Short mmCIF file of C-alpha atoms in Angstrom, two decimals:
data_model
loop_
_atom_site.label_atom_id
_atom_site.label_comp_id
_atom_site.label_asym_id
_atom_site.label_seq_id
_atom_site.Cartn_x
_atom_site.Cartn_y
_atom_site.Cartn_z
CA UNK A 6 26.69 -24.93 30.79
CA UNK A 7 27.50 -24.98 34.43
CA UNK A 8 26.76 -21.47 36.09
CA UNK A 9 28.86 -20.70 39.38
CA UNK A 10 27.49 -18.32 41.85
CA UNK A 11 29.92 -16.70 44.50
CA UNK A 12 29.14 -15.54 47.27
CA UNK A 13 31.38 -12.74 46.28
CA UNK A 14 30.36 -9.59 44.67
CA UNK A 15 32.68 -8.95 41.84
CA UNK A 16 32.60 -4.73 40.02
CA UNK A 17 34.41 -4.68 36.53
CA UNK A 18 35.36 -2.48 33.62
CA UNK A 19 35.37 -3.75 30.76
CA UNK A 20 36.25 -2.00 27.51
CA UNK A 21 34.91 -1.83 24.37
CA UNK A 22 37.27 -2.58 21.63
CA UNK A 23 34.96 -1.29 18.93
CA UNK A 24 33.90 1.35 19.81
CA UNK A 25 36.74 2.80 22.71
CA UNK A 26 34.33 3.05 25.75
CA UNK A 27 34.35 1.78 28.95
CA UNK A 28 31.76 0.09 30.70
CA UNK A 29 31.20 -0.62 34.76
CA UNK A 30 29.00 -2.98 35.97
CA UNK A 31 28.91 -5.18 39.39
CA UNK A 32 28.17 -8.86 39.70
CA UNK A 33 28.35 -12.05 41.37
CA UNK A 34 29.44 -14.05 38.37
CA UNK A 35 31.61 -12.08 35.75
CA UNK A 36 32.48 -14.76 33.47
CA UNK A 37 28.48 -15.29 33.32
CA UNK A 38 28.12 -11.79 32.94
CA UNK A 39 30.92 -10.85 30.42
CA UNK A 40 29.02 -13.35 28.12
CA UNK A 41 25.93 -12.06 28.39
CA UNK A 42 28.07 -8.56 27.74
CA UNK A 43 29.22 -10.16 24.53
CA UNK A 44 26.29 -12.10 23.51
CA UNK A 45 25.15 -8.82 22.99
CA UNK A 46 22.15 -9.95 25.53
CA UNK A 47 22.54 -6.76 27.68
CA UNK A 48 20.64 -4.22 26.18
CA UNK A 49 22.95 -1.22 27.00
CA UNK A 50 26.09 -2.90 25.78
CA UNK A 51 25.13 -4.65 22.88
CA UNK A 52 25.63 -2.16 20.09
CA UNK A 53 29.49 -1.79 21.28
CA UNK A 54 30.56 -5.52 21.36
CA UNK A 55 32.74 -7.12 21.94
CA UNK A 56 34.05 -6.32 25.01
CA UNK A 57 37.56 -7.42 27.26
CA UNK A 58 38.07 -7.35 31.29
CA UNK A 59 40.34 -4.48 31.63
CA UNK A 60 39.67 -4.50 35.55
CA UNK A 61 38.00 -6.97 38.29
CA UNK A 62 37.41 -5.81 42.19
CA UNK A 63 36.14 -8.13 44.58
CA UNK A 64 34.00 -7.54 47.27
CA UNK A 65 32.70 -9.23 50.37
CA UNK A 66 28.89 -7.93 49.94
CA UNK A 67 26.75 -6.55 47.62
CA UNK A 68 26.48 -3.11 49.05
CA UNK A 69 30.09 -2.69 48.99
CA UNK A 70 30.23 -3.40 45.10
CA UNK A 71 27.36 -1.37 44.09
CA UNK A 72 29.09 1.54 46.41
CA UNK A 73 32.49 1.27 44.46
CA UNK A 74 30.64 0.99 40.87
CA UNK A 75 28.71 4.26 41.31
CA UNK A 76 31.99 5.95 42.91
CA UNK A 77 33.96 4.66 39.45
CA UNK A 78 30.73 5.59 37.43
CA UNK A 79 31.11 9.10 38.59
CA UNK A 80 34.63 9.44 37.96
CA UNK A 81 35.24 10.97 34.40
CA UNK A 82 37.64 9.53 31.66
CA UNK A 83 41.12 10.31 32.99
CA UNK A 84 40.32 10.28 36.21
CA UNK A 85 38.56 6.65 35.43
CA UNK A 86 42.46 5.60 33.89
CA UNK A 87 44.07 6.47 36.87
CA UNK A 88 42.41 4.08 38.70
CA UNK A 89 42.64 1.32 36.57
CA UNK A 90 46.60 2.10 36.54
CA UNK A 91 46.72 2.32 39.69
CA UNK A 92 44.80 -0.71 40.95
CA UNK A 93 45.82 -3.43 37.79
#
């Protein structure tokens, strides 16, 4: 398997069709990592595979992404589906 790293920072929510729950996360390879999300490889995930994108955000650096995931990680559940509306 060929792996692809960006120099691109990607944060995603992806949603757990199992078990109805959201998840946030940031990366620099989301295929890669939405695998690994479920392969049921990533310890906090695994027990609510599988998983679909429901949202991808790019950003330019690192620090950027990880400051947009813990502003969406704070945000509660409707607040968390307006943004997705608004930015789908």
């Amino acid at each position: 398997m060929y792996v692809y790293w960006s120099n691109l920072y990607f944060v995603y929510i992806i949603y757990s069709t199992s078990h109805h729950k959201y998840y946030i996360g940031q990366t620099n390879n989301f295929e890669l990592r939405l695998a690994r999300h479920n392969a049921g490889t990533e310890k906090y995930t695994s027990a609510y595979k599988p998983w679909e994108k429901v949202l991808v955000i790019e950003k330019s650096t690192r620090s950027e992404a990880v400051v947009l995931e813990s502003k969406l990680k704070n945000l509660n559940r409707e607040r968390l589906l307006q943004f997705i509306e608004k930015y789908k």
